PDB file of C-alpha atoms (C1' of nucleotides) in Angstrom:
ATOM      1  CA  MET A  21     204.255 265.654 152.624  1.00 58.00           C
ATOM      2  CA  ARG A  22     203.739 266.120 149.014  1.00 64.00           C
ATOM      3  CA  LYS A  23     205.362 265.662 146.127  1.00 60.00           C
ATOM      4  CA  GLU A  24     204.856 268.522 143.945  1.00 65.00           C
ATOM      5  CA  SER A  25     205.408 266.591 140.749  1.00 73.00           C
ATOM      6  CA  SER A  26     203.912 263.343 141.390  1.00 87.00           C
ATOM      7  CA  THR A  27     200.615 262.687 139.273  1.00 90.00           C
ATOM      8  CA  ASN A  28     198.839 262.488 141.748  1.00 91.00           C
ATOM      9  CA  THR A  29     199.661 266.167 143.344  1.00 94.00           C
ATOM     10  CA  LEU A  30     199.232 267.312 139.691  1.00 94.00           C
ATOM     11  CA  ASN A  31     195.740 265.553 139.555  1.00 94.00           C
ATOM     12  CA  ARG A  32     195.076 267.606 142.507  1.00 95.00           C
ATOM     13  CA  ASN A  33     195.752 270.971 141.626  1.00 94.00           C
ATOM     14  CA  LYS A  34     193.909 270.350 138.312  1.00 94.00           C
ATOM     15  CA  ILE A  35     190.901 269.800 140.136  1.00 95.00           C
ATOM     16  CA  HIS A  36     190.784 272.619 142.215  1.00 95.00           C
ATOM     17  CA  VAL A  37     190.947 275.167 139.595  1.00 93.00           C
ATOM     18  CA  ASN A  38     187.815 273.771 137.706  1.00 87.00           C
ATOM     19  CA  CYS A  39     185.585 272.032 140.459  1.00 95.00           C
ATOM     20  CA  GLY A  40     184.903 274.335 143.395  1.00 96.00           C
ATOM     21  CA  MET A  41     183.414 271.320 144.964  1.00 97.00           C
ATOM     22  CA  ALA A  42     187.179 269.451 144.753  1.00 97.00           C
ATOM     23  CA  TYR A  43     188.331 272.458 146.545  1.00 97.00           C
ATOM     24  CA  THR A  44     186.398 273.027 149.886  1.00 98.00           C
ATOM     25  CA  LEU A  45     186.364 268.988 149.785  1.00 98.00           C
ATOM     26  CA  ASP A  46     189.346 269.184 150.241  1.00 97.00           C
ATOM     27  CA  LEU A  47     190.096 272.239 152.763  1.00 97.00           C
ATOM     28  CA  ILE A  48     187.569 269.947 155.131  1.00 98.00           C
ATOM     29  CA  GLY A  49     188.130 266.174 154.046  1.00 95.00           C
ATOM     30  CA  GLY A  50     190.321 265.496 156.366  1.00 95.00           C
ATOM     31  CA  ARG A  51     189.296 262.315 159.011  1.00 96.00           C
ATOM     32  CA  TRP A  52     189.518 265.095 162.285  1.00 97.00           C
ATOM     33  CA  LYS A  53     188.402 267.845 160.553  1.00 98.00           C
ATOM     34  CA  PRO A  54     185.270 268.000 160.849  1.00 97.00           C
ATOM     35  CA  THR A  55     184.935 267.247 164.054  1.00 97.00           C
ATOM     36  CA  ILE A  56     186.889 270.258 164.912  1.00 98.00           C
ATOM     37  CA  LEU A  57     185.081 272.505 162.941  1.00 98.00           C
ATOM     38  CA  TRP A  58     181.856 271.121 164.181  1.00 97.00           C
ATOM     39  CA  ALA A  59     183.812 271.937 168.194  1.00 97.00           C
ATOM     40  CA  LEU A  60     184.449 275.186 166.889  1.00 98.00           C
ATOM     41  CA  LEU A  61     181.841 276.222 165.593  1.00 97.00           C
ATOM     42  CA  GLY A  62     181.287 276.885 169.412  1.00 97.00           C
ATOM     43  CA  GLY A  63     183.401 279.465 169.919  1.00 96.00           C
ATOM     44  CA  LYS A  64     186.716 279.167 170.876  1.00 96.00           C
ATOM     45  CA  LEU A  65     188.841 276.345 172.346  1.00 96.00           C
ATOM     46  CA  ARG A  66     192.086 275.744 173.841  1.00 96.00           C
ATOM     47  CA  TYR A  67     194.175 273.261 172.937  1.00 96.00           C
ATOM     48  CA  SER A  68     193.575 270.786 175.510  1.00 95.00           C
ATOM     49  CA  GLU A  69     189.674 271.138 175.567  1.00 95.00           C
ATOM     50  CA  LEU A  70     189.809 269.720 171.892  1.00 96.00           C
ATOM     51  CA  LYS A  71     191.961 266.886 173.183  1.00 95.00           C
ATOM     52  CA  LYS A  72     189.487 265.617 175.295  1.00 94.00           C
ATOM     53  CA  ASN A  73     186.244 266.790 172.984  1.00 94.00           C
ATOM     54  CA  ILE A  74     188.090 264.125 170.321  1.00 95.00           C
ATOM     55  CA  PRO A  75     190.126 261.498 172.988  1.00 93.00           C
ATOM     56  CA  ASP A  76     190.096 259.570 169.913  1.00 94.00           C
ATOM     57  CA  VAL A  77     192.819 261.373 168.035  1.00 95.00           C
ATOM     58  CA  SER A  78     196.545 261.103 168.887  1.00 94.00           C
ATOM     59  CA  GLU A  79     198.253 264.181 169.319  1.00 94.00           C
ATOM     60  CA  ARG A  80     200.401 264.417 166.443  1.00 95.00           C
ATOM     61  CA  ILE A  81     197.594 263.914 164.320  1.00 96.00           C
ATOM     62  CA  LEU A  82     195.656 266.750 165.935  1.00 97.00           C
ATOM     63  CA  VAL A  83     197.776 268.790 165.829  1.00 96.00           C
ATOM     64  CA  LEU A  84     198.507 268.394 161.901  1.00 96.00           C
ATOM     65  CA  GLN A  85     194.906 268.599 161.055  1.00 97.00           C
ATOM     66  CA  LEU A  86     195.052 272.219 163.305  1.00 97.00           C
ATOM     67  CA  ARG A  87     198.124 272.871 161.419  1.00 97.00           C
ATOM     68  CA  GLU A  88     196.652 271.898 157.925  1.00 97.00           C
ATOM     69  CA  LEU A  89     193.150 273.957 158.824  1.00 98.00           C
ATOM     70  CA  GLU A  90     195.431 277.332 160.242  1.00 97.00           C
ATOM     71  CA  LYS A  91     197.255 277.251 156.927  1.00 96.00           C
ATOM     72  CA  ASP A  92     194.196 276.837 154.519  1.00 96.00           C
ATOM     73  CA  GLY A  93     192.765 279.974 156.637  1.00 97.00           C
ATOM     74  CA  LEU A  94     190.058 278.646 158.378  1.00 98.00           C
ATOM     75  CA  ILE A  95     191.007 278.761 162.098  1.00 97.00           C
ATOM     76  CA  LYS A  96     193.319 281.079 163.690  1.00 97.00           C
ATOM     77  CA  ARG A  97     195.908 280.838 166.282  1.00 96.00           C
ATOM     78  CA  LEU A  98     195.553 282.717 169.237  1.00 95.00           C
ATOM     79  CA  VAL A  99     199.190 282.232 172.171  1.00 94.00           C
ATOM     80  CA  TYR A 100     199.021 283.204 175.216  1.00 92.00           C
ATOM     81  CA  ALA A 101     202.884 283.779 176.484  1.00 86.00           C
ATOM     82  CA  GLU A 102     201.850 282.657 179.694  1.00 85.00           C
ATOM     83  CA  VAL A 103     203.405 279.075 181.498  1.00 79.00           C
ATOM     84  CA  PRO A 104     201.880 276.524 181.289  1.00 85.00           C
ATOM     85  CA  PRO A 105     201.522 278.371 178.140  1.00 89.00           C
ATOM     86  CA  ARG A 106     198.125 278.754 176.482  1.00 94.00           C
ATOM     87  CA  VAL A 107     196.368 277.962 173.029  1.00 96.00           C
ATOM     88  CA  GLU A 108     193.269 279.022 171.640  1.00 97.00           C
ATOM     89  CA  TYR A 109     191.904 278.474 168.068  1.00 97.00           C
ATOM     90  CA  GLU A 110     188.862 279.817 166.621  1.00 97.00           C
ATOM     91  CA  LEU A 111     187.904 279.947 162.779  1.00 98.00           C
ATOM     92  CA  THR A 112     188.020 282.676 161.392  1.00 98.00           C
ATOM     93  CA  SER A 113     185.508 284.764 159.144  1.00 97.00           C
ATOM     94  CA  ASP A 114     185.752 282.204 156.395  1.00 97.00           C
ATOM     95  CA  GLY A 115     185.838 279.650 159.011  1.00 98.00           C
ATOM     96  CA  GLN A 116     182.401 281.097 159.342  1.00 98.00           C
ATOM     97  CA  SER A 117     181.446 281.847 156.151  1.00 98.00           C
ATOM     98  CA  MET A 118     181.277 277.884 156.303  1.00 98.00           C
ATOM     99  CA  ARG A 119     178.730 277.815 159.029  1.00 98.00           C
ATOM    100  CA  HIS A 120     175.728 277.211 157.083  1.00 98.00           C
ATOM    101  CA  MET A 121     177.348 274.515 154.608  1.00 98.00           C
ATOM    102  CA  LEU A 122     178.959 272.884 157.386  1.00 98.00           C
ATOM    103  CA  GLN A 123     174.814 272.095 159.553  1.00 98.00           C
ATOM    104  CA  ILE A 124     174.130 271.034 155.903  1.00 98.00           C
ATOM    105  CA  ILE A 125     176.752 268.655 155.026  1.00 98.00           C
ATOM    106  CA  SER A 126     176.214 267.396 159.165  1.00 98.00           C
ATOM    107  CA  ASP A 127     172.318 267.500 158.576  1.00 97.00           C
ATOM    108  CA  TRP A 128     172.722 265.108 155.251  1.00 98.00           C
ATOM    109  CA  GLY A 129     174.964 262.320 157.182  1.00 97.00           C
ATOM    110  CA  ASP A 130     172.160 262.530 160.011  1.00 96.00           C
ATOM    111  CA  LEU A 131     169.629 262.344 157.476  1.00 96.00           C
ATOM    112  CA  HIS A 132     171.207 258.902 155.287  1.00 95.00           C
ATOM    113  CA  ARG A 133     173.553 257.283 157.218  1.00 91.00           C
ATOM    114  CA  PRO A 134     172.332 253.758 158.522  1.00 84.00           C
ATOM    115  CA  LYS A 135     170.978 253.259 161.595  1.00 77.00           C
ATOM    116  CA  GLN A 136     172.376 251.831 164.012  1.00 61.00           C
ATOM    117  CA  ALA A 137     171.421 248.921 165.537  1.00 47.00           C
ATOM    118  CA  ASN A 138     170.813 248.954 168.918  1.00 42.00           C
TER     119      ASN A 138
ATOM    120  CA  MET B   7     191.283 247.205 150.426  1.00 62.00           C
ATOM    121  CA  ARG B   8     190.248 248.194 154.194  1.00 65.00           C
ATOM    122  CA  LYS B   9     191.521 245.949 156.548  1.00 63.00           C
ATOM    123  CA  GLU B  10     188.195 245.923 159.006  1.00 66.00           C
ATOM    124  CA  SER B  11     190.802 246.769 162.707  1.00 72.00           C
ATOM    125  CA  SER B  12     193.171 248.623 162.388  1.00 87.00           C
ATOM    126  CA  THR B  13     192.978 251.660 163.714  1.00 91.00           C
ATOM    127  CA  ASN B  14     192.481 254.084 161.206  1.00 92.00           C
ATOM    128  CA  THR B  15     189.248 252.276 160.181  1.00 95.00           C
ATOM    129  CA  LEU B  16     188.223 251.535 163.625  1.00 95.00           C
ATOM    130  CA  ASN B  17     188.602 255.831 163.865  1.00 94.00           C
ATOM    131  CA  ARG B  18     186.400 256.060 161.078  1.00 95.00           C
ATOM    132  CA  ASN B  19     184.048 254.550 161.958  1.00 94.00           C
ATOM    133  CA  LYS B  20     183.378 255.542 165.274  1.00 94.00           C
ATOM    134  CA  ILE B  21     183.477 259.019 164.178  1.00 95.00           C
ATOM    135  CA  HIS B  22     180.830 258.270 161.620  1.00 95.00           C
ATOM    136  CA  VAL B  23     178.513 257.889 164.387  1.00 92.00           C
ATOM    137  CA  ASN B  24     178.665 261.072 165.842  1.00 87.00           C
ATOM    138  CA  CYS B  25     179.573 263.087 163.036  1.00 95.00           C
ATOM    139  CA  GLY B  26     176.806 263.893 160.564  1.00 96.00           C
ATOM    140  CA  MET B  27     179.375 265.593 158.574  1.00 97.00           C
ATOM    141  CA  ALA B  28     182.690 262.760 158.428  1.00 97.00           C
ATOM    142  CA  TYR B  29     179.859 260.694 157.270  1.00 97.00           C
ATOM    143  CA  THR B  30     178.974 263.091 154.382  1.00 98.00           C
ATOM    144  CA  LEU B  31     182.134 263.749 153.344  1.00 98.00           C
ATOM    145  CA  ASP B  32     183.559 259.955 153.577  1.00 97.00           C
ATOM    146  CA  LEU B  33     181.307 259.450 151.058  1.00 97.00           C
ATOM    147  CA  ILE B  34     181.472 262.277 148.618  1.00 98.00           C
ATOM    148  CA  GLY B  35     185.294 263.041 149.676  1.00 95.00           C
ATOM    149  CA  GLY B  36     187.659 260.834 147.034  1.00 95.00           C
ATOM    150  CA  ARG B  37     189.429 262.329 144.377  1.00 96.00           C
ATOM    151  CA  TRP B  38     187.611 262.329 142.037  1.00 97.00           C
ATOM    152  CA  LYS B  39     183.967 262.124 143.349  1.00 98.00           C
ATOM    153  CA  PRO B  40     182.665 265.495 142.859  1.00 97.00           C
ATOM    154  CA  THR B  41     183.782 265.943 139.396  1.00 97.00           C
ATOM    155  CA  ILE B  42     182.218 263.044 138.924  1.00 97.00           C
ATOM    156  CA  LEU B  43     178.545 263.869 141.223  1.00 98.00           C
ATOM    157  CA  TRP B  44     178.893 267.443 139.486  1.00 97.00           C
ATOM    158  CA  ALA B  45     178.869 265.403 135.435  1.00 97.00           C
ATOM    159  CA  LEU B  46     175.889 263.085 136.779  1.00 97.00           C
ATOM    160  CA  LEU B  47     174.048 266.555 138.419  1.00 97.00           C
ATOM    161  CA  GLY B  48     173.656 266.908 134.735  1.00 97.00           C
ATOM    162  CA  GLY B  49     171.617 263.570 133.695  1.00 96.00           C
ATOM    163  CA  LYS B  50     172.929 260.194 133.155  1.00 96.00           C
ATOM    164  CA  LEU B  51     176.346 259.357 131.622  1.00 96.00           C
ATOM    165  CA  ARG B  52     178.591 256.510 129.565  1.00 96.00           C
ATOM    166  CA  TYR B  53     181.194 255.435 131.029  1.00 96.00           C
ATOM    167  CA  SER B  54     182.746 256.487 127.887  1.00 95.00           C
ATOM    168  CA  GLU B  55     181.168 259.956 128.159  1.00 95.00           C
ATOM    169  CA  LEU B  56     182.271 260.145 131.838  1.00 95.00           C
ATOM    170  CA  LYS B  57     185.918 259.116 130.226  1.00 94.00           C
ATOM    171  CA  LYS B  58     185.475 262.028 128.282  1.00 93.00           C
ATOM    172  CA  ASN B  59     184.198 264.582 130.740  1.00 94.00           C
ATOM    173  CA  ILE B  60     187.433 263.503 133.454  1.00 95.00           C
ATOM    174  CA  PRO B  61     190.435 263.255 130.748  1.00 92.00           C
ATOM    175  CA  ASP B  62     192.771 263.130 133.551  1.00 94.00           C
ATOM    176  CA  VAL B  63     191.502 260.463 135.408  1.00 95.00           C
ATOM    177  CA  SER B  64     193.138 256.739 134.829  1.00 94.00           C
ATOM    178  CA  GLU B  65     190.523 254.017 133.761  1.00 94.00           C
ATOM    179  CA  ARG B  66     191.150 252.028 136.891  1.00 95.00           C
ATOM    180  CA  ILE B  67     190.509 255.213 139.268  1.00 96.00           C
ATOM    181  CA  LEU B  68     186.969 256.185 137.434  1.00 96.00           C
ATOM    182  CA  VAL B  69     185.871 252.776 137.391  1.00 96.00           C
ATOM    183  CA  LEU B  70     186.988 252.286 141.516  1.00 96.00           C
ATOM    184  CA  GLN B  71     185.780 255.819 142.855  1.00 97.00           C
ATOM    185  CA  LEU B  72     182.138 254.897 140.126  1.00 97.00           C
ATOM    186  CA  ARG B  73     182.033 251.434 142.924  1.00 96.00           C
ATOM    187  CA  GLU B  74     182.851 253.262 145.657  1.00 97.00           C
ATOM    188  CA  LEU B  75     179.644 255.295 145.338  1.00 97.00           C
ATOM    189  CA  GLU B  76     177.459 252.780 143.815  1.00 97.00           C
ATOM    190  CA  LYS B  77     178.130 250.867 147.100  1.00 96.00           C
ATOM    191  CA  ASP B  78     176.856 253.380 148.948  1.00 96.00           C
ATOM    192  CA  GLY B  79     173.770 254.292 147.346  1.00 96.00           C
ATOM    193  CA  LEU B  80     174.512 257.329 145.447  1.00 98.00           C
ATOM    194  CA  ILE B  81     174.699 256.402 141.614  1.00 97.00           C
ATOM    195  CA  LYS B  82     173.114 254.027 140.246  1.00 96.00           C
ATOM    196  CA  ARG B  83     174.509 251.058 137.221  1.00 96.00           C
ATOM    197  CA  LEU B  84     172.653 250.101 134.095  1.00 95.00           C
ATOM    198  CA  VAL B  85     173.756 247.763 132.272  1.00 94.00           C
ATOM    199  CA  TYR B  86     172.050 247.084 128.598  1.00 92.00           C
ATOM    200  CA  ALA B  87     172.586 243.408 126.962  1.00 86.00           C
ATOM    201  CA  GLU B  88     174.523 244.661 123.878  1.00 84.00           C
ATOM    202  CA  VAL B  89     176.992 245.059 121.855  1.00 79.00           C
ATOM    203  CA  PRO B  90     179.096 247.015 122.044  1.00 84.00           C
ATOM    204  CA  PRO B  91     178.100 247.300 125.709  1.00 89.00           C
ATOM    205  CA  ARG B  92     176.312 250.023 126.972  1.00 94.00           C
ATOM    206  CA  VAL B  93     176.668 250.934 130.979  1.00 95.00           C
ATOM    207  CA  GLU B  94     175.089 254.181 132.214  1.00 96.00           C
ATOM    208  CA  TYR B  95     175.568 256.257 135.716  1.00 97.00           C
ATOM    209  CA  GLU B  96     173.193 257.547 137.072  1.00 97.00           C
ATOM    210  CA  LEU B  97     172.181 259.203 140.189  1.00 98.00           C
ATOM    211  CA  THR B  98     169.586 258.024 142.687  1.00 97.00           C
ATOM    212  CA  SER B  99     167.251 259.467 144.695  1.00 97.00           C
ATOM    213  CA  ASP B 100     169.506 259.447 147.564  1.00 97.00           C
ATOM    214  CA  GLY B 101     172.137 261.106 145.214  1.00 98.00           C
ATOM    215  CA  GLN B 102     169.509 263.600 143.728  1.00 98.00           C
ATOM    216  CA  SER B 103     169.102 264.585 147.380  1.00 98.00           C
ATOM    217  CA  MET B 104     172.440 266.264 147.601  1.00 98.00           C
ATOM    218  CA  ARG B 105     172.160 268.009 145.099  1.00 98.00           C
ATOM    219  CA  HIS B 106     171.674 271.079 147.217  1.00 98.00           C
ATOM    220  CA  MET B 107     174.428 270.513 149.173  1.00 98.00           C
ATOM    221  CA  LEU B 108     176.990 270.236 146.521  1.00 98.00           C
ATOM    222  CA  GLN B 109     175.242 273.533 144.573  1.00 98.00           C
ATOM    223  CA  ILE B 110     176.320 274.870 148.178  1.00 98.00           C
ATOM    224  CA  ILE B 111     179.906 273.211 148.567  1.00 98.00           C
ATOM    225  CA  SER B 112     180.612 274.228 145.231  1.00 98.00           C
ATOM    226  CA  ASP B 113     179.365 278.036 145.510  1.00 97.00           C
ATOM    227  CA  TRP B 114     181.719 278.517 148.768  1.00 98.00           C
ATOM    228  CA  GLY B 115     184.538 276.660 146.750  1.00 97.00           C
ATOM    229  CA  ASP B 116     184.698 278.773 143.651  1.00 96.00           C
ATOM    230  CA  LEU B 117     183.725 281.813 146.272  1.00 96.00           C
ATOM    231  CA  HIS B 118     187.196 281.647 148.521  1.00 95.00           C
ATOM    232  CA  ARG B 119     189.693 279.512 146.580  1.00 91.00           C
ATOM    233  CA  PRO B 120     192.978 281.656 145.297  1.00 84.00           C
ATOM    234  CA  LYS B 121     192.491 283.315 142.421  1.00 77.00           C
ATOM    235  CA  GLN B 122     194.268 282.163 139.372  1.00 61.00           C
ATOM    236  CA  ALA B 123     197.085 284.985 138.327  1.00 46.00           C
ATOM    237  CA  ASN B 124     197.201 285.111 134.228  1.00 42.00           C
TER     238      ASN B 124
ATOM    239  C1'  DC C  30     214.962 268.422 194.638  1.00 70.02           C
ATOM    240  C1'  DT C  31     210.773 266.640 192.027  1.00 70.02           C
ATOM    241  C1'  DC C  32     207.128 266.186 190.161  1.00 70.02           C
ATOM    242  C1'  DA C  33     202.670 268.414 187.217  1.00 70.02           C
ATOM    243  C1'  DT C  34     201.082 270.878 183.509  1.00 70.02           C
ATOM    244  C1'  DT C  35     200.127 272.654 178.965  1.00 70.02           C
ATOM    245  C1'  DA C  36     201.376 272.147 174.051  1.00 70.02           C
ATOM    246  C1'  DC C  37     203.833 270.232 171.554  1.00 70.02           C
ATOM    247  C1'  DT C  38     207.770 267.849 168.329  1.00 70.02           C
ATOM    248  C1'  DT C  39     210.718 263.431 166.512  1.00 70.02           C
ATOM    249  C1'  DA C  40     211.268 259.018 164.946  1.00 70.02           C
ATOM    250  C1'  DC C  41     209.370 255.425 162.640  1.00 70.02           C
ATOM    251  C1'  DA C  42     205.558 252.497 161.295  1.00 70.02           C
ATOM    252  C1'  DT C  43     200.988 250.969 158.855  1.00 70.02           C
ATOM    253  C1'  DT C  44     197.644 252.005 156.260  1.00 70.02           C
ATOM    254  C1'  DT C  45     194.642 253.860 152.722  1.00 70.02           C
ATOM    255  C1'  DT C  46     194.959 255.431 148.284  1.00 70.02           C
ATOM    256  C1'  DT C  47     196.424 257.462 143.791  1.00 70.02           C
ATOM    257  C1'  DG C  48     198.103 256.443 139.886  1.00 70.02           C
ATOM    258  C1'  DT C  49     200.955 252.861 135.823  1.00 70.02           C
ATOM    259  C1'  DC C  50     200.912 249.853 132.187  1.00 70.02           C
ATOM    260  C1'  DA C  51     199.526 245.452 130.069  1.00 70.02           C
ATOM    261  C1'  DG C  52     195.482 243.306 128.431  1.00 70.02           C
ATOM    262  C1'  DT C  53     190.607 241.202 128.330  1.00 70.02           C
ATOM    263  C1'  DA C  54     186.235 239.650 126.148  1.00 70.02           C
ATOM    264  C1'  DC C  55     182.324 240.458 122.722  1.00 70.02           C
ATOM    265  C1'  DT C  56     181.000 241.379 117.997  1.00 70.02           C
ATOM    266  C1'  DT C  57     180.401 243.447 114.305  1.00 70.02           C
ATOM    267  C1'  DA C  58     182.403 245.994 110.007  1.00 70.02           C
ATOM    268  C1'  DA C  59     185.636 246.026 106.192  1.00 70.02           C
TER     269       DA C  59
ATOM    270  C1'  DT D  18     191.178 237.791 108.607  1.00 70.02           C
ATOM    271  C1'  DT D  19     192.686 241.508 110.688  1.00 70.02           C
ATOM    272  C1'  DA D  20     190.881 245.765 113.505  1.00 70.02           C
ATOM    273  C1'  DA D  21     187.877 248.656 115.624  1.00 70.02           C
ATOM    274  C1'  DG D  22     184.454 249.582 119.693  1.00 70.02           C
ATOM    275  C1'  DT D  23     183.467 249.203 124.836  1.00 70.02           C
ATOM    276  C1'  DA D  24     183.125 248.455 129.272  1.00 70.02           C
ATOM    277  C1'  DC D  25     186.058 247.406 132.056  1.00 70.02           C
ATOM    278  C1'  DT D  26     190.346 243.936 135.245  1.00 70.02           C
ATOM    279  C1'  DG D  27     195.124 242.662 137.317  1.00 70.02           C
ATOM    280  C1'  DA D  28     199.338 242.712 138.970  1.00 70.02           C
ATOM    281  C1'  DC D  29     202.564 246.162 140.458  1.00 70.02           C
ATOM    282  C1'  DA D  30     204.168 250.534 142.443  1.00 70.02           C
ATOM    283  C1'  DA D  31     204.622 254.856 144.280  1.00 70.02           C
ATOM    284  C1'  DA D  32     202.381 258.355 147.375  1.00 70.02           C
ATOM    285  C1'  DA D  33     199.319 260.356 150.778  1.00 70.02           C
ATOM    286  C1'  DA D  34     196.900 259.790 155.236  1.00 70.02           C
ATOM    287  C1'  DT D  35     196.829 258.203 159.976  1.00 70.02           C
ATOM    288  C1'  DG D  36     198.736 255.768 163.591  1.00 70.02           C
ATOM    289  C1'  DT D  37     202.595 254.522 167.933  1.00 70.02           C
ATOM    290  C1'  DA D  38     205.134 256.145 171.609  1.00 70.02           C
ATOM    291  C1'  DA D  39     209.196 258.354 173.082  1.00 70.02           C
ATOM    292  C1'  DG D  40     210.081 263.097 174.433  1.00 70.02           C
ATOM    293  C1'  DT D  41     211.002 268.564 175.623  1.00 70.02           C
ATOM    294  C1'  DA D  42     210.767 273.583 177.295  1.00 70.02           C
ATOM    295  C1'  DA D  43     209.146 276.380 180.745  1.00 70.02           C
ATOM    296  C1'  DT D  44     208.099 277.233 185.171  1.00 70.02           C
ATOM    297  C1'  DG D  45     205.460 276.773 189.595  1.00 70.02           C
ATOM    298  C1'  DA D  46     203.621 274.167 193.458  1.00 70.02           C
ATOM    299  C1'  DG D  47     205.413 271.147 197.376  1.00 70.02           C
TER     300       DG D  47
END
DNA sequence: CTCATTACTTACATTTTTGTCAGTACTTAA
DNA sequence: TTAAGTACTGACAAAAATGTAAGTAATGAG
């Protein structure tokens, strides 16, 4: 939960206003958000499929990150009135508009992260 | 300070291994790092100049963020043996290699962040 | 009636990040 | 002698992010 009046939050908002970079990074910078976005770039996925794709995240955190991505307009949540329930997640057009950027960020990382010993 | 054995830290490291995006975002995702990098894209700056450029950051946090950027190889710290002291910060070649990516991240943000009311 | 399936939620605990405030070392200038 | 400039550091506190473990509702299959 955010405390609207903390210096922390005030700073965050101030920065967004004059730094587009900081704004973008705030949207995609959560622990599991890159992985989620990456998965959804391949197309629509059910909640359970996301879970399978990302085995280390706890359900609580997965849901939290999905909710934030949704609130920020990067993904859509599609609920089907079925039993057992079916919920699918997919990128919005804003989300899709990140594709090129995400690819470049990913490439930079692949190129520069320290090599694994083996 | 990080606790090397917390699930939190273990997850972070695990993600880095198979997601270049997450790795990159971890390097540039601190609260003031985008602003610092943006400033240094314009060229070398003294500590005091950075402070002037980024008036809302406290000295402690500014130094912390600079140290991390340095540890991660994105900036260099140049110390001159003078009195009063002079310390300059500049991008390393790895830092420079981010220029294009940073520009794209910035552009996305400028294009998509909610417009200010006035 | 019991169990499995799906997509969660709740209460709580821990870890990490960010911020506040005061102080330091060194030297030159007034 | 006192003050000013520079680039910090340290002790502490608050806020935010992440993680754990257990539980829920609805329904159909056996």
